[in-house]
GROMACS .gro file of C-alpha atoms in nm:
model
  343
    1ALA     CA    1  17.215  20.469 -16.362
    2GLY     CA    2  17.027  20.319 -16.651
    3ARG     CA    3  17.176  20.499 -16.947
    4ARG     CA    4  17.450  20.368 -17.116
    5CYS     CA    5  17.626  20.706 -17.190
    6GLY     CA    6  17.497  21.085 -17.102
    7LEU     CA    7  17.621  21.343 -17.352
    8VAL     CA    8  17.646  21.686 -17.182
    9TRP     CA    9  17.664  21.974 -17.406
   10PHE     CA   10  17.833  22.278 -17.244
   11ARG     CA   11  17.787  22.596 -17.346
   12ALA     CA   12  17.739  22.958 -17.142
   13ASP     CA   13  17.749  22.670 -16.852
   14LEU     CA   14  18.148  22.657 -16.799
   15ARG     CA   15  18.198  22.537 -16.477
   16VAL     CA   16  18.138  22.157 -16.266
   17HIS     CA   17  17.960  22.330 -15.905
   18ASP     CA   18  17.625  22.453 -15.939
   19ASN     CA   19  17.552  22.293 -16.292
   20GLU     CA   20  17.210  22.058 -16.304
   21ALA     CA   21  17.307  21.935 -16.585
   22LEU     CA   22  17.616  21.751 -16.534
   23ALA     CA   23  17.478  21.637 -16.190
   24ALA     CA   24  17.157  21.488 -16.424
   25ALA     CA   25  17.361  21.341 -16.661
   26SER     CA   26  17.638  21.205 -16.423
   27ASP     CA   27  17.355  21.037 -16.193
   28ALA     CA   28  17.198  20.896 -16.480
   29SER     CA   29  17.469  20.764 -16.679
   30LEU     CA   30  17.697  20.491 -16.650
   31SER     CA   31  17.965  20.723 -16.831
   32LEU     CA   32  17.982  21.082 -16.971
   33LEU     CA   33  18.070  21.285 -17.289
   34PRO     CA   34  18.110  21.642 -17.207
   35VAL     CA   35  18.196  21.778 -17.525
   36TYR     CA   36  18.232  22.230 -17.567
   37LEU     CA   37  18.152  22.294 -17.936
   38PHE     CA   38  18.327  22.608 -18.115
   39ASP     CA   39  18.033  22.698 -18.326
   40PRO     CA   40  18.183  22.854 -18.677
   41ARG     CA   41  17.822  23.096 -18.630
   42ASP     CA   42  17.954  23.257 -18.347
   43TYR     CA   43  18.235  23.406 -18.529
   44GLY     CA   44  18.367  23.585 -18.856
   45ARG     CA   45  18.171  23.937 -18.944
   46SER     CA   46  17.798  24.018 -18.882
   47SER     CA   47  17.543  24.148 -19.114
   48SER     CA   48  17.649  24.463 -19.000
   49GLY     CA   49  17.978  24.434 -19.072
   50PHE     CA   50  18.134  24.367 -18.678
   51ASP     CA   51  18.291  24.088 -18.515
   52ARG     CA   52  18.063  23.817 -18.401
   53THR     CA   53  18.318  23.771 -18.157
   54GLY     CA   54  18.627  23.929 -18.095
   55PRO     CA   55  19.027  23.808 -18.013
   56TYR     CA   56  19.014  23.916 -17.632
   57ARG     CA   57  18.680  23.748 -17.575
   58ALA     CA   58  18.772  23.426 -17.771
   59ALA     CA   59  19.094  23.422 -17.545
   60PHE     CA   60  18.901  23.455 -17.281
   61LEU     CA   61  18.653  23.194 -17.399
   62ARG     CA   62  18.978  22.940 -17.476
   63ASP     CA   63  19.074  22.964 -17.140
   64SER     CA   64  18.765  22.914 -16.976
   65VAL     CA   65  18.745  22.601 -17.205
   66ALA     CA   66  19.099  22.500 -17.082
   67ASP     CA   67  19.009  22.538 -16.751
   68LEU     CA   68  18.667  22.353 -16.770
   69ARG     CA   69  18.879  22.064 -16.936
   70ARG     CA   70  19.180  22.066 -16.646
   71ARG     CA   71  18.895  22.041 -16.348
   72LEU     CA   72  18.719  21.750 -16.536
   73ARG     CA   73  19.012  21.548 -16.576
   74ALA     CA   74  19.068  21.589 -16.196
   75ARG     CA   75  18.799  21.460 -16.107
   76GLY     CA   76  18.805  21.136 -16.344
   77SER     CA   77  18.623  21.246 -16.678
   78ASP     CA   78  18.766  21.485 -17.004
   79LEU     CA   79  18.611  21.750 -17.249
   80VAL     CA   80  18.566  21.649 -17.593
   81VAL     CA   81  18.636  21.993 -17.815
   82ARG     CA   82  18.526  22.076 -18.165
   83ILE     CA   83  18.462  22.358 -18.413
   84GLY     CA   84  18.127  22.234 -18.586
   85ARG     CA   85  17.756  22.324 -18.534
   86PRO     CA   86  17.588  22.162 -18.294
   87GLU     CA   87  17.310  22.007 -18.437
   88VAL     CA   88  17.575  21.864 -18.698
   89VAL     CA   89  17.850  21.751 -18.426
   90LEU     CA   90  17.660  21.685 -18.140
   91PRO     CA   91  17.458  21.361 -18.290
   92GLU     CA   92  17.780  21.219 -18.460
   93LEU     CA   93  17.946  21.215 -18.119
   94ALA     CA   94  17.630  21.089 -17.985
   95ARG     CA   95  17.603  20.847 -18.259
   96ALA     CA   96  17.984  20.722 -18.177
   97ALA     CA   97  17.963  20.710 -17.821
   98GLY     CA   98  17.620  20.537 -17.778
   99ALA     CA   99  17.487  20.809 -17.580
  100ASP     CA  100  17.132  20.772 -17.527
  101ALA     CA  101  17.046  21.133 -17.406
  102VAL     CA  102  17.156  21.505 -17.443
  103TYR     CA  103  17.209  21.710 -17.125
  104ALA     CA  104  17.249  22.069 -17.146
  105HIS     CA  105  17.157  22.434 -16.989
  106ARG     CA  106  16.895  22.657 -17.231
  107GLU     CA  107  17.046  22.973 -17.334
  108VAL     CA  108  16.804  23.275 -17.390
  109SER     CA  109  16.912  23.472 -17.695
  110HIS     CA  110  16.741  23.388 -18.031
  111ASP     CA  111  17.009  23.258 -18.191
  112GLU     CA  112  17.070  23.022 -17.869
  113VAL     CA  113  16.730  22.940 -17.896
  114ARG     CA  114  16.722  22.846 -18.254
  115ALA     CA  115  17.052  22.609 -18.210
  116GLU     CA  116  16.880  22.435 -17.946
  117GLU     CA  117  16.573  22.377 -18.126
  118ARG     CA  118  16.781  22.270 -18.441
  119VAL     CA  119  16.976  22.029 -18.135
  120ALA     CA  120  16.632  21.862 -18.064
  121LYS     CA  121  16.515  21.799 -18.403
  122ALA     CA  122  16.847  21.681 -18.518
  123MET     CA  123  16.862  21.413 -18.200
  124GLU     CA  124  16.515  21.326 -18.243
  125LYS     CA  125  16.599  21.135 -18.559
  126GLU     CA  126  16.861  20.965 -18.342
  127GLY     CA  127  16.658  20.881 -18.084
  128VAL     CA  128  16.816  21.047 -17.842
  129GLU     CA  129  16.643  21.186 -17.575
  130VAL     CA  130  16.775  21.590 -17.527
  131LYS     CA  131  16.716  21.695 -17.153
  132TYR     CA  132  16.739  22.099 -17.122
  133PHE     CA  133  16.760  22.257 -16.772
  134TRP     CA  134  16.795  22.612 -16.604
  135GLY     CA  135  17.076  22.747 -16.453
  136SER     CA  136  17.213  23.102 -16.595
  137THR     CA  137  17.011  23.325 -16.292
  138LEU     CA  138  16.942  23.424 -16.003
  139TYR     CA  139  16.617  23.292 -15.969
  140HIS     CA  140  16.464  22.988 -16.137
  141VAL     CA  141  16.272  23.021 -16.489
  142ASP     CA  142  16.028  22.765 -16.298
  143ASP     CA  143  15.997  22.972 -15.998
  144LEU     CA  144  15.885  23.335 -16.160
  145PRO     CA  145  15.522  23.410 -16.024
  146PHE     CA  146  15.371  23.476 -16.399
  147ASP     CA  147  15.395  23.275 -16.734
  148LEU     CA  148  15.756  23.424 -16.942
  149ASP     CA  149  15.530  23.545 -17.177
  150ARG     CA  150  15.340  23.798 -16.960
  151MET     CA  151  15.720  23.885 -16.857
  152PRO     CA  152  15.690  24.246 -16.720
  153SER     CA  153  15.874  24.495 -16.953
  154THR     CA  154  16.051  24.737 -16.712
  155TYR     CA  155  16.252  24.677 -16.444
  156GLY     CA  156  16.048  24.817 -16.154
  157SER     CA  157  15.760  24.616 -16.228
  158PHE     CA  158  15.960  24.279 -16.257
  159ARG     CA  159  16.146  24.339 -15.891
  160GLU     CA  160  15.749  24.421 -15.749
  161LYS     CA  161  15.677  24.104 -15.915
  162VAL     CA  162  15.988  23.894 -15.760
  163GLN     CA  163  15.999  24.012 -15.413
  164GLY     CA  164  15.975  23.721 -15.188
  165VAL     CA  165  16.081  23.415 -15.401
  166ALA     CA  166  16.322  23.231 -15.277
  167VAL     CA  167  16.710  23.149 -15.447
  168ARG     CA  168  16.758  22.837 -15.482
  169ARG     CA  169  17.013  22.595 -15.318
  170THR     CA  170  17.313  22.546 -15.504
  171ILE     CA  171  17.445  22.155 -15.647
  172GLU     CA  172  17.803  22.086 -15.487
  173ALA     CA  173  18.034  22.039 -15.771
  174LEU     CA  174  18.085  21.677 -15.779
  175ASP     CA  175  18.411  21.529 -15.669
  176GLN     CA  176  18.444  21.223 -15.936
  177ILE     CA  177  18.288  21.269 -16.250
  178LYS     CA  178  18.236  20.962 -16.483
  179GLY     CA  179  18.453  20.909 -16.762
  180LEU     CA  180  18.442  20.920 -17.122
  181PRO     CA  181  18.291  20.593 -17.258
  182LYS     CA  182  18.510  20.316 -17.420
  183ARG     CA  183  18.273  20.252 -17.733
  184GLY     CA  184  18.365  20.479 -18.018
  185GLY     CA  185  18.758  20.577 -17.933
  186VAL     CA  186  18.597  20.947 -17.917
  187GLU     CA  187  18.898  21.188 -17.858
  188PRO     CA  188  18.933  21.504 -17.663
  189GLY     CA  189  19.062  21.690 -17.970
  190GLU     CA  190  19.283  22.011 -17.909
  191ILE     CA  191  19.154  22.376 -17.812
  192PRO     CA  192  19.122  22.574 -18.146
  193THR     CA  193  19.367  22.853 -18.134
  194LEU     CA  194  19.239  23.188 -18.270
  195ALA     CA  195  19.379  23.124 -18.629
  196GLU     CA  196  19.176  22.834 -18.655
  197LEU     CA  197  18.857  23.040 -18.539
  198GLY     CA  198  18.953  23.289 -18.814
  199LEU     CA  199  19.132  23.534 -18.608
  200ASN     CA  200  19.366  23.768 -18.555
  201PRO     CA  201  19.577  23.833 -18.223
  202GLY     CA  202  19.486  24.218 -18.118
  203PRO     CA  203  19.725  24.441 -18.060
  204ALA     CA  204  19.866  24.416 -17.726
  205MET     CA  205  19.809  23.965 -17.780
  206SER     CA  206  20.093  23.768 -17.902
  207GLN     CA  207  20.085  23.545 -18.215
  208ASP     CA  208  19.954  23.257 -17.991
  209GLY     CA  209  19.691  23.477 -17.891
  210LYS     CA  210  19.796  23.492 -17.532
  211PRO     CA  211  19.823  23.856 -17.338
  212ALA     CA  212  20.106  24.038 -17.374
  213ALA     CA  213  20.356  24.034 -17.049
  214VAL     CA  214  20.323  24.382 -17.000
  215THR     CA  215  19.956  24.417 -17.025
  216SER     CA  216  19.716  24.349 -16.758
  217SER     CA  217  19.439  24.044 -16.859
  218LEU     CA  218  19.180  23.895 -16.755
  219VAL     CA  219  19.180  23.475 -16.709
  220GLY     CA  220  18.875  23.257 -16.843
  221GLY     CA  221  18.799  22.978 -16.595
  222GLU     CA  222  18.604  22.861 -16.325
  223THR     CA  223  18.928  22.845 -16.133
  224GLU     CA  224  19.017  23.216 -16.202
  225ALA     CA  225  18.620  23.295 -16.108
  226LEU     CA  226  18.666  23.164 -15.724
  227GLU     CA  227  18.990  23.304 -15.692
  228ARG     CA  228  18.823  23.641 -15.776
  229LEU     CA  229  18.478  23.570 -15.578
  230LYS     CA  230  18.705  23.486 -15.254
  231LYS     CA  231  18.897  23.784 -15.297
  232PHE     CA  232  18.553  23.995 -15.357
  233ALA     CA  233  18.365  23.851 -15.058
  234ALA     CA  234  18.657  23.965 -14.854
  235GLU     CA  235  18.675  24.294 -15.009
  236CYS     CA  236  18.327  24.326 -14.906
  237SER     CA  237  18.315  24.235 -14.520
  238MET     CA  238  18.623  24.491 -14.511
  239GLN     CA  239  18.395  24.769 -14.655
  240PRO     CA  240  18.279  25.081 -14.396
  241LYS     CA  241  17.880  25.083 -14.417
  242LYS     CA  242  17.769  25.305 -14.683
  243GLY     CA  243  17.656  25.564 -14.526
  244ASP     CA  244  18.021  25.659 -14.393
  245LYS     CA  245  18.115  25.982 -14.528
  246ASP     CA  246  18.453  25.815 -14.619
  247SER     CA  247  18.299  25.509 -14.760
  248THR     CA  248  18.362  25.523 -15.155
  249ARG     CA  249  18.710  25.591 -15.159
  250ASP     CA  250  18.802  25.212 -15.289
  251SER     CA  251  18.467  25.079 -15.153
  252ILE     CA  252  18.302  24.837 -15.359
  253TYR     CA  253  18.011  25.122 -15.416
  254GLY     CA  254  18.297  25.316 -15.596
  255ALA     CA  255  18.350  25.343 -15.967
  256ASN     CA  256  18.630  25.124 -16.005
  257PHE     CA  257  18.411  24.826 -15.846
  258SER     CA  258  18.201  24.731 -16.128
  259CYS     CA  259  18.286  24.447 -16.355
  260LYS     CA  260  18.520  24.274 -16.124
  261ILE     CA  261  18.306  23.919 -16.202
  262SER     CA  262  18.089  23.939 -16.458
  263PRO     CA  263  18.310  23.801 -16.699
  264TRP     CA  264  18.253  23.486 -16.538
  265LEU     CA  265  17.933  23.558 -16.447
  266ALA     CA  266  17.872  23.561 -16.849
  267THR     CA  267  18.041  23.253 -16.988
  268GLY     CA  268  17.897  23.048 -16.691
  269CYS     CA  269  18.267  23.019 -16.516
  270LEU     CA  270  18.079  23.154 -16.216
  271SER     CA  271  17.690  23.073 -16.098
  272PRO     CA  272  17.481  23.354 -15.980
  273ARG     CA  273  17.314  23.156 -15.679
  274PHE     CA  274  17.662  23.025 -15.590
  275MET     CA  275  17.772  23.429 -15.576
  276TYR     CA  276  17.521  23.540 -15.375
  277GLU     CA  277  17.511  23.247 -15.132
  278GLU     CA  278  17.907  23.275 -15.082
  279LEU     CA  279  17.822  23.642 -15.031
  280LYS     CA  280  17.556  23.640 -14.838
  281LYS     CA  281  17.745  23.417 -14.593
  282THR     CA  282  18.001  23.679 -14.590
  283ALA     CA  283  17.764  23.967 -14.494
  284THR     CA  284  17.577  23.746 -14.190
  285LYS     CA  285  17.932  23.687 -14.081
  286ALA     CA  286  18.020  24.103 -14.098
  287ILE     CA  287  17.686  24.185 -13.952
  288SER     CA  288  17.724  23.935 -13.671
  289ALA     CA  289  18.059  24.104 -13.611
  290ALA     CA  290  17.912  24.453 -13.565
  291THR     CA  291  17.668  24.373 -13.350
  292ASN     CA  292  17.963  24.271 -13.110
  293GLN     CA  293  18.098  24.572 -13.149
  294LYS     CA  294  18.056  24.799 -12.828
  295ASN     CA  295  18.016  25.106 -13.091
  296GLY     CA  296  17.984  24.879 -13.380
  297ALA     CA  297  17.609  24.944 -13.575
  298ALA     CA  298  17.474  24.625 -13.641
  299GLY     CA  299  17.313  24.546 -13.998
  300SER     CA  300  17.533  24.699 -14.216
  301ASP     CA  301  17.452  24.519 -14.559
  302ASN     CA  302  17.829  24.480 -14.676
  303GLY     CA  303  17.703  24.497 -15.049
  304MET     CA  304  17.460  24.280 -15.038
  305ASN     CA  305  17.192  24.526 -15.055
  306TRP     CA  306  17.372  24.635 -15.427
  307LEU     CA  307  17.491  24.283 -15.521
  308MET     CA  308  17.102  24.157 -15.488
  309PHE     CA  309  17.034  24.482 -15.722
  310GLU     CA  310  17.271  24.427 -15.961
  311LEU     CA  311  17.202  24.040 -16.013
  312LEU     CA  312  16.806  24.159 -16.061
  313TRP     CA  313  16.893  24.386 -16.300
  314ARG     CA  314  17.105  24.077 -16.446
  315ASP     CA  315  16.804  23.834 -16.453
  316PHE     CA  316  16.526  24.104 -16.540
  317PHE     CA  317  16.771  24.156 -16.891
  318ARG     CA  318  16.769  23.781 -16.943
  319PHE     CA  319  16.412  23.702 -16.874
  320VAL     CA  320  16.325  23.922 -17.092
  321THR     CA  321  16.513  23.837 -17.366
  322LYS     CA  322  16.421  23.450 -17.348
  323LYS     CA  323  16.036  23.618 -17.342
  324TYR     CA  324  16.122  23.771 -17.710
  325SER     CA  325  16.316  23.526 -17.830
  326THR     CA  326  16.054  23.231 -17.794
  327GLY     CA  327  15.712  23.133 -17.910
  328LYS     CA  328  15.518  23.413 -18.024
  329ASN     CA  329  15.743  23.663 -17.912
  330ALA     CA  330  16.000  23.588 -18.097
  331GLU     CA  331  15.955  23.832 -18.388
  332VAL     CA  332  15.830  24.077 -18.169
  333VAL     CA  333  16.092  24.391 -18.093
  334PRO     CA  334  16.096  24.483 -17.677
  335ALA     CA  335  15.975  24.830 -17.636
  336THR     CA  336  16.230  24.847 -17.302
  337ALA     CA  337  16.576  24.951 -17.342
  338CYS     CA  338  16.795  24.966 -17.005
  339THR     CA  339  17.168  25.053 -16.925
  340GLY     CA  340  17.411  24.937 -16.676
  341ALA     CA  341  17.319  24.641 -16.536
  342LEU     CA  342  17.621  24.347 -16.492
  343ALA     CA  343  17.680  24.119 -16.782
   0.00000   0.00000   0.00000
């Protein structure tokens, strides 16, 4: 470890498993300053008059940040939480803690890309290096068989071109994570309430922003995501083959299946590569079991073909969004529109 302190800027990657930015910072630094920022520009009203972030999404995000803090603390570190613009707050924290590098994952939307550019510019003035990584898709952006500015504008063309591309192995979650630097006395801070974010609790939420007891709710965080994935894998292994006449009832192919995992993928509480690996293991075991049955037919995909289809759709949307939010394509409106992919 050659650096004094590495600042890890958590964004839509609220997990410790398969987190390249966190792993790289840990390898290169004597101490770590993990940070999550609630950017005021992500809240309030948009120019169209809609909430940029609604109370339910914000509550899910608060859950996810709180869970990340617990998981970091369990490994010997902590999470610094602030409300503020990244290009303002991150240099202040880096200066106070003596950080000499910032580690973060890149994102894809126009506003997120602009935020990355502003942070890089602000850190350059401080003499702090910024290192960006990629970790939000099944396929790594560097492994695509085309430059991003030549990204196909239709899903069919994209799917054809990425056939045969290997999925990178996931990065193991660290058992121990380096603690906060002693310099600067940076306090972890409190996770803001919905009111502090300028939001009113929804009708099915109590005043403290928690879901009312009578409602079912989604709980944010990596811990919940991994538990859901475990149940999801068990559900996949119990499914009949897709061709069976009774396979649509209460099955992963039925109407009730969609969006069981997508909120955790969207906030980065769950890595798509980790999800793919875990379900691939489940499918392999199920196929092996079917092979050993006297009357069983080997080769049931137990949802793996469906999973790849959905994750490829998700990759397509993220890559095409990145294409039109970067460089010379930033002001161009994409000519494709599709619906129904895993968010």
